[in-house]
PDB file of C-alpha atoms in Angstrom:
ATOM      1  CA  MET K  36      17.400  88.523-108.618  1.00 46.00           C
ATOM      2  CA  SER K  37      17.198  84.310-107.990  1.00 47.00           C
ATOM      3  CA  ARG K  38      21.503  84.943-107.801  1.00 51.00           C
ATOM      4  CA  ALA K  39      21.310  87.701-105.209  1.00 49.00           C
ATOM      5  CA  LEU K  40      19.334  86.020-102.501  1.00 47.00           C
ATOM      6  CA  PRO K  41      21.745  83.739-101.733  1.00 51.00           C
ATOM      7  CA  LYS K  42      24.784  86.192-101.625  1.00 51.00           C
ATOM      8  CA  TYR K  43      22.351  88.539 -99.072  1.00 48.00           C
ATOM      9  CA  LYS K  44      21.848  84.669 -96.934  1.00 50.00           C
ATOM     10  CA  LYS K  45      25.406  84.244 -97.012  1.00 48.00           C
ATOM     11  CA  ARG K  46      26.048  88.181 -95.534  1.00 50.00           C
ATOM     12  CA  ARG K  47      22.786  87.689 -92.467  1.00 50.00           C
ATOM     13  CA  VAL K  48      24.894  84.101 -91.557  1.00 44.00           C
ATOM     14  CA  ALA K  49      28.468  86.617 -91.263  1.00 47.00           C
ATOM     15  CA  LEU K  50      26.754  88.945 -89.072  1.00 42.00           C
ATOM     16  CA  ILE K  51      24.723  86.675 -87.037  1.00 45.00           C
ATOM     17  CA  GLY K  52      27.816  84.441 -86.436  1.00 50.00           C
ATOM     18  CA  GLY K  53      30.255  87.781 -86.240  1.00 51.00           C
ATOM     19  CA  ALA K  54      27.919  89.002 -83.243  1.00 47.00           C
ATOM     20  CA  ALA K  55      28.110  85.535 -81.599  1.00 47.00           C
ATOM     21  CA  ALA K  56      31.545  85.691 -81.295  1.00 46.00           C
ATOM     22  CA  VAL K  57      31.244  89.244 -79.624  1.00 43.00           C
ATOM     23  CA  VAL K  58      28.988  88.132 -77.373  1.00 43.00           C
ATOM     24  CA  LEU K  59      30.712  84.930 -76.051  1.00 42.00           C
ATOM     25  CA  SER K  60      34.121  87.040 -76.257  1.00 47.00           C
ATOM     26  CA  GLY K  61      32.868  89.538 -74.209  1.00 48.00           C
ATOM     27  CA  ALA K  62      31.238  86.897 -71.358  1.00 44.00           C
ATOM     28  CA  VAL K  63      34.526  84.935 -71.685  1.00 41.00           C
ATOM     29  CA  ILE K  64      36.122  88.638 -69.942  1.00 42.00           C
ATOM     30  CA  ALA K  65      33.212  89.200 -67.779  1.00 41.00           C
ATOM     31  CA  GLY K  66      33.606  85.807 -65.774  1.00 42.00           C
ATOM     32  CA  SER K  67      37.981  85.920 -66.279  1.00 42.00           C
ATOM     33  CA  ALA K  68      37.333  89.685 -64.392  1.00 37.00           C
ATOM     34  CA  LEU K  69      34.548  88.499 -61.811  1.00 38.00           C
ATOM     35  CA  ALA K  70      36.699  85.671 -60.962  1.00 41.00           C
ATOM     36  CA  GLY K  71      39.493  88.209 -59.786  1.00 43.00           C
ATOM     37  CA  THR K  72      37.736  90.310 -58.222  1.00 40.00           C
ATOM     38  CA  PRO K  73      39.394  91.243 -54.662  1.00 38.00           C
ATOM     39  CA  LYS K  74      35.791  90.148 -52.829  1.00 39.00           C
ATOM     40  CA  SER K  75      36.507  86.759 -53.003  1.00 38.00           C
ATOM     41  CA  ASP K  76      40.296  87.176 -52.024  1.00 40.00           C
ATOM     42  CA  SER K  77      39.361  89.562 -48.905  1.00 37.00           C
ATOM     43  CA  GLY K  78      37.185  86.884 -47.659  1.00 38.00           C
ATOM     44  CA  ALA K  79      39.359  83.838 -48.020  1.00 37.00           C
ATOM     45  CA  GLY K  80      42.613  86.292 -46.377  1.00 35.00           C
ATOM     46  CA  ALA K  81      39.485  86.995 -43.390  1.00 33.00           C
ATOM     47  CA  ARG K  82      39.428  83.281 -42.616  1.00 31.00           C
ATOM     48  CA  THR K  83      43.025  82.761 -43.293  1.00 33.00           C
ATOM     49  CA  LEU K  84      43.605  85.347 -40.533  1.00 33.00           C
ATOM     50  CA  ALA K  85      40.786  84.109 -38.329  1.00 36.00           C
ATOM     51  CA  ALA K  86      42.259  80.886 -38.250  1.00 42.00           C
ATOM     52  CA  ALA K  87      46.096  82.049 -37.646  1.00 47.00           C
ATOM     53  CA  GLY K  88      44.769  84.159 -34.179  1.00 62.00           C
ATOM     54  CA  ASN K  89      43.295  83.680 -31.393  1.00 69.00           C
ATOM     55  CA  THR K  90      39.288  82.435 -32.702  1.00 74.00           C
ATOM     56  CA  GLY K  91      37.904  82.394 -29.428  1.00 68.00           C
ATOM     57  CA  ALA K  92      36.671  79.254 -29.625  1.00 73.00           C
ATOM     58  CA  GLY K  93      36.404  76.548 -26.504  1.00 82.00           C
ATOM     59  CA  ALA K  94      37.564  75.980 -23.215  1.00 87.00           C
ATOM     60  CA  ILE K  95      40.480  75.872 -20.777  1.00 91.00           C
ATOM     61  CA  THR K  96      41.373  72.094 -19.569  1.00 92.00           C
ATOM     62  CA  CYS K  97      43.790  72.062 -16.818  1.00 94.00           C
ATOM     63  CA  PRO K  98      44.302  68.693 -14.729  1.00 94.00           C
ATOM     64  CA  ASP K  99      42.976  68.470 -11.314  1.00 94.00           C
ATOM     65  CA  VAL K 100      45.333  69.923  -8.042  1.00 94.00           C
ATOM     66  CA  ALA K 101      43.146  68.458  -5.625  1.00 93.00           C
ATOM     67  CA  SER K 102      42.926  64.994  -6.586  1.00 92.00           C
ATOM     68  CA  ARG K 103      46.846  64.004  -6.857  1.00 92.00           C
ATOM     69  CA  LEU K 104      47.564  66.111  -3.002  1.00 93.00           C
ATOM     70  CA  PRO K 105      48.452  63.721  -1.047  1.00 92.00           C
ATOM     71  CA  ALA K 106      47.066  64.155   3.324  1.00 92.00           C
ATOM     72  CA  VAL K 107      46.656  67.416   4.161  1.00 92.00           C
ATOM     73  CA  PRO K 108      47.868  68.371   7.752  1.00 91.00           C
ATOM     74  CA  ALA K 109      44.847  69.877   9.336  1.00 92.00           C
ATOM     75  CA  ALA K 110      46.497  72.974  10.099  1.00 91.00           C
ATOM     76  CA  ALA K 111      47.331  73.262   6.562  1.00 91.00           C
ATOM     77  CA  ARG K 112      43.862  72.822   5.188  1.00 92.00           C
ATOM     78  CA  ALA K 113      42.717  76.555   5.039  1.00 92.00           C
ATOM     79  CA  GLU K 114      45.802  77.726   2.759  1.00 91.00           C
ATOM     80  CA  VAL K 115      45.817  74.397   0.737  1.00 93.00           C
ATOM     81  CA  ASP K 116      41.716  75.104   0.335  1.00 93.00           C
ATOM     82  CA  ARG K 117      41.979  79.041  -0.692  1.00 92.00           C
ATOM     83  CA  ASN K 118      45.132  77.796  -3.114  1.00 92.00           C
ATOM     84  CA  LEU K 119      43.095  74.904  -4.831  1.00 94.00           C
ATOM     85  CA  THR K 120      40.243  77.767  -4.994  1.00 93.00           C
ATOM     86  CA  LEU K 121      42.479  79.946  -6.651  1.00 92.00           C
ATOM     87  CA  LEU K 122      43.671  77.723  -9.144  1.00 94.00           C
ATOM     88  CA  GLN K 123      39.617  77.904 -10.699  1.00 93.00           C
ATOM     89  CA  THR K 124      40.053  81.417 -10.525  1.00 91.00           C
ATOM     90  CA  GLN K 125      42.570  81.341 -12.462  1.00 91.00           C
ATOM     91  CA  ILE K 126      41.387  78.805 -15.342  1.00 92.00           C
ATOM     92  CA  ASP K 127      38.059  80.932 -15.358  1.00 91.00           C
ATOM     93  CA  GLU K 128      39.639  84.236 -15.687  1.00 89.00           C
ATOM     94  CA  ALA K 129      41.714  82.379 -19.021  1.00 89.00           C
ATOM     95  CA  ASP K 130      38.274  81.769 -20.388  1.00 89.00           C
ATOM     96  CA  THR K 131      37.467  85.203 -19.774  1.00 89.00           C
ATOM     97  CA  ARG K 132      40.378  86.345 -21.648  1.00 86.00           C
ATOM     98  CA  LEU K 133      40.175  84.074 -24.265  1.00 88.00           C
ATOM     99  CA  LYS K 134      36.570  85.276 -25.141  1.00 88.00           C
ATOM    100  CA  ASN K 135      37.290  88.993 -24.549  1.00 86.00           C
ATOM    101  CA  THR K 136      40.453  88.912 -27.234  1.00 83.00           C
ATOM    102  CA  ALA K 137      38.741  87.041 -29.943  1.00 82.00           C
ATOM    103  CA  GLY K 138      40.383  88.019 -33.028  1.00 80.00           C
ATOM    104  CA  GLN K 139      43.736  89.373 -31.883  1.00 80.00           C
ATOM    105  CA  GLY K 140      46.950  88.353 -31.879  1.00 73.00           C
ATOM    106  CA  GLY K 141      48.987  85.770 -34.013  1.00 75.00           C
ATOM    107  CA  PRO K 142      49.310  82.342 -34.830  1.00 76.00           C
ATOM    108  CA  ASN K 143      50.737  81.506 -31.583  1.00 81.00           C
ATOM    109  CA  PHE K 144      48.783  84.681 -29.178  1.00 85.00           C
ATOM    110  CA  VAL K 145      46.502  81.735 -27.188  1.00 87.00           C
ATOM    111  CA  ASP K 146      49.808  79.914 -26.079  1.00 87.00           C
ATOM    112  CA  ASN K 147      51.542  83.301 -25.258  1.00 85.00           C
ATOM    113  CA  ALA K 148      48.652  85.567 -23.941  1.00 86.00           C
ATOM    114  CA  ILE K 149      46.873  82.860 -22.368  1.00 89.00           C
ATOM    115  CA  LEU K 150      48.132  79.575 -22.133  1.00 91.00           C
ATOM    116  CA  GLY K 151      51.567  80.471 -20.992  1.00 89.00           C
ATOM    117  CA  PRO K 152      50.558  83.265 -18.156  1.00 89.00           C
ATOM    118  CA  LEU K 153      48.062  80.759 -16.986  1.00 91.00           C
ATOM    119  CA  LYS K 154      50.759  77.761 -16.394  1.00 91.00           C
ATOM    120  CA  ASP K 155      53.332  80.183 -14.920  1.00 88.00           C
ATOM    121  CA  LYS K 156      50.463  81.678 -12.470  1.00 90.00           C
ATOM    122  CA  ARG K 157      49.666  77.947 -11.474  1.00 93.00           C
ATOM    123  CA  VAL K 158      52.629  76.852 -10.831  1.00 91.00           C
ATOM    124  CA  SER K 159      53.458  79.103  -8.748  1.00 89.00           C
ATOM    125  CA  THR K 160      49.663  78.591  -6.764  1.00 92.00           C
ATOM    126  CA  ILE K 161      50.754  74.538  -6.574  1.00 94.00           C
ATOM    127  CA  ASP K 162      53.937  75.493  -5.072  1.00 91.00           C
ATOM    128  CA  ARG K 163      52.608  77.443  -2.205  1.00 91.00           C
ATOM    129  CA  ILE K 164      50.278  74.113  -2.031  1.00 93.00           C
ATOM    130  CA  ALA K 165      53.437  71.876  -2.188  1.00 93.00           C
ATOM    131  CA  ILE K 166      54.475  74.411   0.898  1.00 92.00           C
ATOM    132  CA  ALA K 167      52.285  74.528   2.883  1.00 91.00           C
ATOM    133  CA  ILE K 168      51.154  70.684   3.182  1.00 93.00           C
ATOM    134  CA  GLY K 169      55.130  70.827   3.700  1.00 91.00           C
ATOM    135  CA  ARG K 170      56.086  73.101   6.593  1.00 90.00           C
ATOM    136  CA  LYS K 171      53.138  70.155   8.941  1.00 86.00           C
ATOM    137  CA  GLY K 172      54.014  67.164   6.483  1.00 88.00           C
ATOM    138  CA  THR K 173      55.976  66.246   3.741  1.00 90.00           C
ATOM    139  CA  LYS K 174      56.134  67.740   0.920  1.00 91.00           C
ATOM    140  CA  PRO K 175      54.948  66.719  -2.088  1.00 92.00           C
ATOM    141  CA  THR K 176      56.967  66.551  -5.002  1.00 91.00           C
ATOM    142  CA  GLY K 177      55.946  66.694  -8.902  1.00 91.00           C
ATOM    143  CA  LEU K 178      53.023  68.757  -8.666  1.00 93.00           C
ATOM    144  CA  ASP K 179      54.613  71.436 -10.959  1.00 89.00           C
ATOM    145  CA  ALA K 180      54.009  68.458 -13.854  1.00 92.00           C
ATOM    146  CA  LEU K 181      49.934  69.887 -13.744  1.00 94.00           C
ATOM    147  CA  ALA K 182      50.734  72.881 -14.457  1.00 93.00           C
ATOM    148  CA  ALA K 183      50.182  73.547 -18.025  1.00 94.00           C
ATOM    149  CA  CYS K 184      46.924  73.530 -19.770  1.00 94.00           C
ATOM    150  CA  THR K 185      45.553  73.177 -23.263  1.00 93.00           C
ATOM    151  CA  LEU K 186      42.832  74.182 -25.454  1.00 90.00           C
ATOM    152  CA  ASN K 187      40.172  72.503 -25.425  1.00 84.00           C
ATOM    153  CA  ALA K 188      38.091  73.729 -28.784  1.00 72.00           C
ATOM    154  CA  SER K 189      35.092  71.162 -29.212  1.00 58.00           C
ATOM    155  CA  GLY K 190      31.887  72.421 -28.651  1.00 41.00           C
ATOM    156  CA  GLY K 191      33.011  76.278 -29.127  1.00 38.00           C
ATOM    157  CA  GLY K 192      32.519  76.349 -32.969  1.00 34.00           C
ATOM    158  CA  GLY K 193      29.511  78.917 -32.069  1.00 32.00           C
ATOM    159  CA  ASN K 194      31.949  81.144 -30.466  1.00 33.00           C
ATOM    160  CA  ALA K 195      34.635  81.101 -34.020  1.00 33.00           C
ATOM    161  CA  GLY K 196      31.732  81.729 -36.075  1.00 31.00           C
ATOM    162  CA  GLY K 197      30.346  84.797 -34.237  1.00 31.00           C
ATOM    163  CA  GLY K 198      34.159  85.609 -34.083  1.00 33.00           C
ATOM    164  CA  ASN K 199      34.555  85.192 -37.848  1.00 32.00           C
ATOM    165  CA  ALA K 200      31.564  87.025 -38.914  1.00 32.00           C
ATOM    166  CA  ALA K 201      32.407  89.859 -36.708  1.00 32.00           C
ATOM    167  CA  GLN K 202      35.878  90.227 -38.141  1.00 36.00           C
ATOM    168  CA  GLY K 203      34.017  90.689 -41.655  1.00 37.00           C
ATOM    169  CA  LYS K 204      31.730  92.626 -41.524  1.00 33.00           C
ATOM    170  CA  GLY K 205      34.296  95.956 -40.969  1.00 35.00           C
ATOM    171  CA  GLN K 206      36.607  94.506 -43.263  1.00 36.00           C
ATOM    172  CA  GLY K 207      35.142  95.713 -46.274  1.00 35.00           C
ATOM    173  CA  GLN K 208      37.593  94.832 -49.250  1.00 35.00           C
ATOM    174  CA  GLY K 209      40.846  94.706 -47.019  1.00 36.00           C
ATOM    175  CA  GLN K 210      40.783  98.303 -46.366  1.00 36.00           C
ATOM    176  CA  GLY K 211      38.821  98.217 -42.933  1.00 37.00           C
ATOM    177  CA  GLN K 212      41.058  94.625 -42.085  1.00 36.00           C
ATOM    178  CA  GLY K 213      44.481  97.215 -42.339  1.00 36.00           C
ATOM    179  CA  GLN K 214      42.444  99.512 -40.418  1.00 34.00           C
ATOM    180  CA  GLN K 215      41.475  97.283 -37.310  1.00 33.00           C
ATOM    181  CA  ALA K 216      45.072  95.621 -37.193  1.00 34.00           C
ATOM    182  CA  ASN K 217      46.800  99.002 -36.520  1.00 34.00           C
ATOM    183  CA  GLY K 218      44.165  99.876 -34.255  1.00 36.00           C
ATOM    184  CA  SER K 219      45.039  96.767 -32.450  1.00 36.00           C
ATOM    185  CA  ALA K 220      48.803  97.372 -32.386  1.00 37.00           C
ATOM    186  CA  ALA K 221      48.572 100.485 -31.104  1.00 41.00           C
ATOM    187  CA  GLY K 222      46.989  99.989 -27.826  1.00 50.00           C
ATOM    188  CA  GLY K 223      48.956  96.350 -27.212  1.00 62.00           C
ATOM    189  CA  ASN K 224      52.252  95.639 -26.658  1.00 70.00           C
ATOM    190  CA  THR K 225      55.042  97.930 -28.396  1.00 76.00           C
ATOM    191  CA  GLY K 226      57.377  95.446 -27.553  1.00 68.00           C
ATOM    192  CA  ALA K 227      59.819  98.816 -26.371  1.00 76.00           C
ATOM    193  CA  GLY K 228      60.794  99.547 -23.170  1.00 83.00           C
ATOM    194  CA  THR K 229      62.285  96.832 -20.143  1.00 87.00           C
ATOM    195  CA  ILE K 230      61.162  94.952 -17.267  1.00 92.00           C
ATOM    196  CA  THR K 231      61.910  97.169 -13.712  1.00 93.00           C
ATOM    197  CA  CYS K 232      61.656  95.566 -10.605  1.00 95.00           C
ATOM    198  CA  PRO K 233      62.840  95.928  -7.140  1.00 94.00           C
ATOM    199  CA  ASP K 234      65.883  94.810  -5.730  1.00 95.00           C
ATOM    200  CA  VAL K 235      64.816  91.611  -3.356  1.00 95.00           C
ATOM    201  CA  ALA K 236      68.613  91.008  -1.979  1.00 94.00           C
ATOM    202  CA  SER K 237      69.530  94.935  -0.186  1.00 94.00           C
ATOM    203  CA  ARG K 238      66.265  94.191   1.022  1.00 93.00           C
ATOM    204  CA  LEU K 239      66.889  90.871   3.040  1.00 94.00           C
ATOM    205  CA  PRO K 240      68.075  90.452   6.650  1.00 93.00           C
ATOM    206  CA  ALA K 241      71.328  89.188   7.681  1.00 93.00           C
ATOM    207  CA  VAL K 242      70.976  85.883   5.672  1.00 94.00           C
ATOM    208  CA  PRO K 243      72.054  82.408   7.918  1.00 93.00           C
ATOM    209  CA  ALA K 244      74.839  80.383   6.385  1.00 93.00           C
ATOM    210  CA  ALA K 245      72.781  77.542   6.198  1.00 92.00           C
ATOM    211  CA  ALA K 246      70.129  79.314   4.215  1.00 92.00           C
ATOM    212  CA  GLN K 247      72.762  81.238   2.447  1.00 94.00           C
ATOM    213  CA  ALA K 248      73.010  78.726  -0.504  1.00 92.00           C
ATOM    214  CA  GLU K 249      69.506  78.610  -1.181  1.00 92.00           C
ATOM    215  CA  VAL K 250      68.717  82.213  -0.624  1.00 93.00           C
ATOM    216  CA  ASP K 251      71.395  82.571  -3.834  1.00 94.00           C
ATOM    217  CA  ARG K 252      69.851  79.959  -6.137  1.00 92.00           C
ATOM    218  CA  ASN K 253      66.438  82.142  -5.762  1.00 92.00           C
ATOM    219  CA  LEU K 254      67.965  85.751  -5.818  1.00 94.00           C
ATOM    220  CA  THR K 255      69.784  84.204  -9.534  1.00 93.00           C
ATOM    221  CA  LEU K 256      65.950  82.953 -10.437  1.00 92.00           C
ATOM    222  CA  LEU K 257      64.718  86.314  -9.903  1.00 94.00           C
ATOM    223  CA  GLN K 258      66.728  87.519 -12.633  1.00 93.00           C
ATOM    224  CA  THR K 259      66.279  84.911 -14.844  1.00 91.00           C
ATOM    225  CA  GLN K 260      62.317  85.635 -14.684  1.00 90.00           C
ATOM    226  CA  ILE K 261      63.017  89.518 -15.078  1.00 92.00           C
ATOM    227  CA  ASP K 262      65.163  88.887 -18.482  1.00 91.00           C
ATOM    228  CA  GLU K 263      62.891  85.735 -19.982  1.00 89.00           C
ATOM    229  CA  ALA K 264      59.814  88.591 -19.350  1.00 89.00           C
ATOM    230  CA  ASP K 265      61.987  91.294 -20.983  1.00 89.00           C
ATOM    231  CA  THR K 266      62.086  88.992 -23.970  1.00 88.00           C
ATOM    232  CA  ARG K 267      58.490  87.908 -24.259  1.00 86.00           C
ATOM    233  CA  LEU K 268      58.038  91.725 -24.288  1.00 88.00           C
ATOM    234  CA  LYS K 269      59.786  91.747 -27.294  1.00 88.00           C
ATOM    235  CA  ASN K 270      59.011  88.773 -28.718  1.00 85.00           C
ATOM    236  CA  THR K 271      54.921  89.862 -28.531  1.00 83.00           C
ATOM    237  CA  ALA K 272      55.542  92.793 -29.965  1.00 83.00           C
ATOM    238  CA  GLY K 273      52.151  93.797 -31.874  1.00 81.00           C
ATOM    239  CA  GLN K 274      50.315  91.735 -30.024  1.00 80.00           C
ATOM    240  CA  GLY K 275      46.593  91.686 -28.030  1.00 72.00           C
ATOM    241  CA  GLY K 276      44.871  95.006 -26.872  1.00 74.00           C
ATOM    242  CA  PRO K 277      45.839  97.876 -24.067  1.00 75.00           C
ATOM    243  CA  ASN K 278      45.990  95.361 -21.421  1.00 80.00           C
ATOM    244  CA  PHE K 279      47.948  93.391 -22.473  1.00 82.00           C
ATOM    245  CA  VAL K 280      51.613  93.737 -21.442  1.00 86.00           C
ATOM    246  CA  ASP K 281      50.129  93.737 -17.941  1.00 86.00           C
ATOM    247  CA  ASN K 282      47.620  90.740 -18.160  1.00 82.00           C
ATOM    248  CA  ALA K 283      50.190  88.612 -20.196  1.00 83.00           C
ATOM    249  CA  ILE K 284      53.973  89.733 -18.856  1.00 88.00           C
ATOM    250  CA  LEU K 285      54.072  92.038 -15.482  1.00 89.00           C
ATOM    251  CA  GLY K 286      51.426  89.860 -14.208  1.00 87.00           C
ATOM    252  CA  PRO K 287      52.876  86.512 -13.918  1.00 87.00           C
ATOM    253  CA  LEU K 288      55.619  87.597 -13.515  1.00 90.00           C
ATOM    254  CA  LYS K 289      54.374  89.508  -9.991  1.00 89.00           C
ATOM    255  CA  ASP K 290      53.191  85.915  -9.496  1.00 87.00           C
ATOM    256  CA  LYS K 291      56.626  84.113  -9.695  1.00 88.00           C
ATOM    257  CA  ARG K 292      57.902  86.732  -8.161  1.00 92.00           C
ATOM    258  CA  VAL K 293      55.577  85.929  -4.803  1.00 90.00           C
ATOM    259  CA  SER K 294      56.554  82.898  -4.779  1.00 88.00           C
ATOM    260  CA  THR K 295      60.555  82.391  -5.525  1.00 92.00           C
ATOM    261  CA  ILE K 296      60.765  86.176  -2.550  1.00 93.00           C
ATOM    262  CA  ASP K 297      58.340  83.728  -0.474  1.00 90.00           C
ATOM    263  CA  ARG K 298      60.915  80.843  -0.856  1.00 91.00           C
ATOM    264  CA  ILE K 299      63.782  83.132   0.024  1.00 94.00           C
ATOM    265  CA  ALA K 300      61.875  84.154   3.094  1.00 92.00           C
ATOM    266  CA  ILE K 301      60.812  80.598   4.295  1.00 92.00           C
ATOM    267  CA  ALA K 302      64.564  79.810   3.962  1.00 91.00           C
ATOM    268  CA  ILE K 303      65.896  82.606   6.115  1.00 93.00           C
ATOM    269  CA  GLY K 304      63.127  81.345   8.305  1.00 91.00           C
ATOM    270  CA  ARG K 305      64.294  77.755   9.063  1.00 90.00           C
ATOM    271  CA  LYS K 306      67.423  79.368  10.757  1.00 85.00           C
ATOM    272  CA  GLY K 307      67.017  82.338  11.917  1.00 88.00           C
ATOM    273  CA  THR K 308      63.759  85.101  11.915  1.00 91.00           C
ATOM    274  CA  LYS K 309      61.412  84.664   9.233  1.00 92.00           C
ATOM    275  CA  PRO K 310      61.515  88.865   7.416  1.00 92.00           C
ATOM    276  CA  THR K 311      58.301  90.258   6.705  1.00 91.00           C
ATOM    277  CA  GLY K 312      56.636  92.345   3.789  1.00 91.00           C
ATOM    278  CA  LEU K 313      59.242  91.309   1.351  1.00 93.00           C
ATOM    279  CA  ASP K 314      55.540  90.188  -1.029  1.00 89.00           C
ATOM    280  CA  ALA K 315      55.316  94.443  -1.555  1.00 93.00           C
ATOM    281  CA  LEU K 316      58.904  93.888  -3.883  1.00 94.00           C
ATOM    282  CA  ALA K 317      57.058  91.931  -6.214  1.00 93.00           C
ATOM    283  CA  ALA K 318      55.392  93.972  -8.490  1.00 94.00           C
ATOM    284  CA  CYS K 319      57.603  94.810 -11.448  1.00 94.00           C
ATOM    285  CA  THR K 320      56.736  97.943 -13.878  1.00 93.00           C
ATOM    286  CA  LEU K 321      57.719  98.462 -17.268  1.00 90.00           C
ATOM    287  CA  THR K 322      60.360 101.560 -18.024  1.00 85.00           C
ATOM    288  CA  LYS K 323      60.110 103.033 -21.505  1.00 78.00           C
TER     289      LYS K 323
END
């Protein structure tokens, strides 16, 4: 009996040790499985997506134009003031668009859909200011350098966090994210079709010989603007919401055309009768 007792103890120790080994192995396997669950990956993907697109954070900052103007003739003051007010309105609209499109687009969304179109609008408006001053005095030059704006991201952390939280809430384990992306693309720019604009050359009166070169140069610019809009249409395919094409492509194109058509009318008017009503030819459409 004294010899059987040690054997019993040995068997008990062996059984306990084997059970402990099984428990430890199970813990290691469970830990590995948890480390590889899609939940963590989904969160990382959400943060990467938000960082790549428009987070809605920050505010649009643009150079001040009023302080860079020369003395404004009294006869041009009303038109200059009206366009200076328009510059601020354009910034406010861009800020609103920044917030309303939070969570949309790819890494170049803000540049392509907000800052780029804002610059185009400002170029046109600043040009009208320079033309107004030049009618009664010396036309200022170099103001186009003030057209480009930037995204000031400081002080916008609250918006960025809200955008990420809202995005994460609807994602689930990645499936919701895909559905949201598909819905956004369906309502945004499909990249299909071409830009169609009214012909300006056929609507002009007889062009004085002294104005022909400037008129031709601006007619060529009108075609260049259409080509650039067509390129932007294709390069931003899949971006934005239902109003993306109107806000980011057709709207800025119209602003450019208004300014260019106005220069054509002014050039003709210097040597003859300035044509009127040409602004009605500025708006373009998307032909599918």
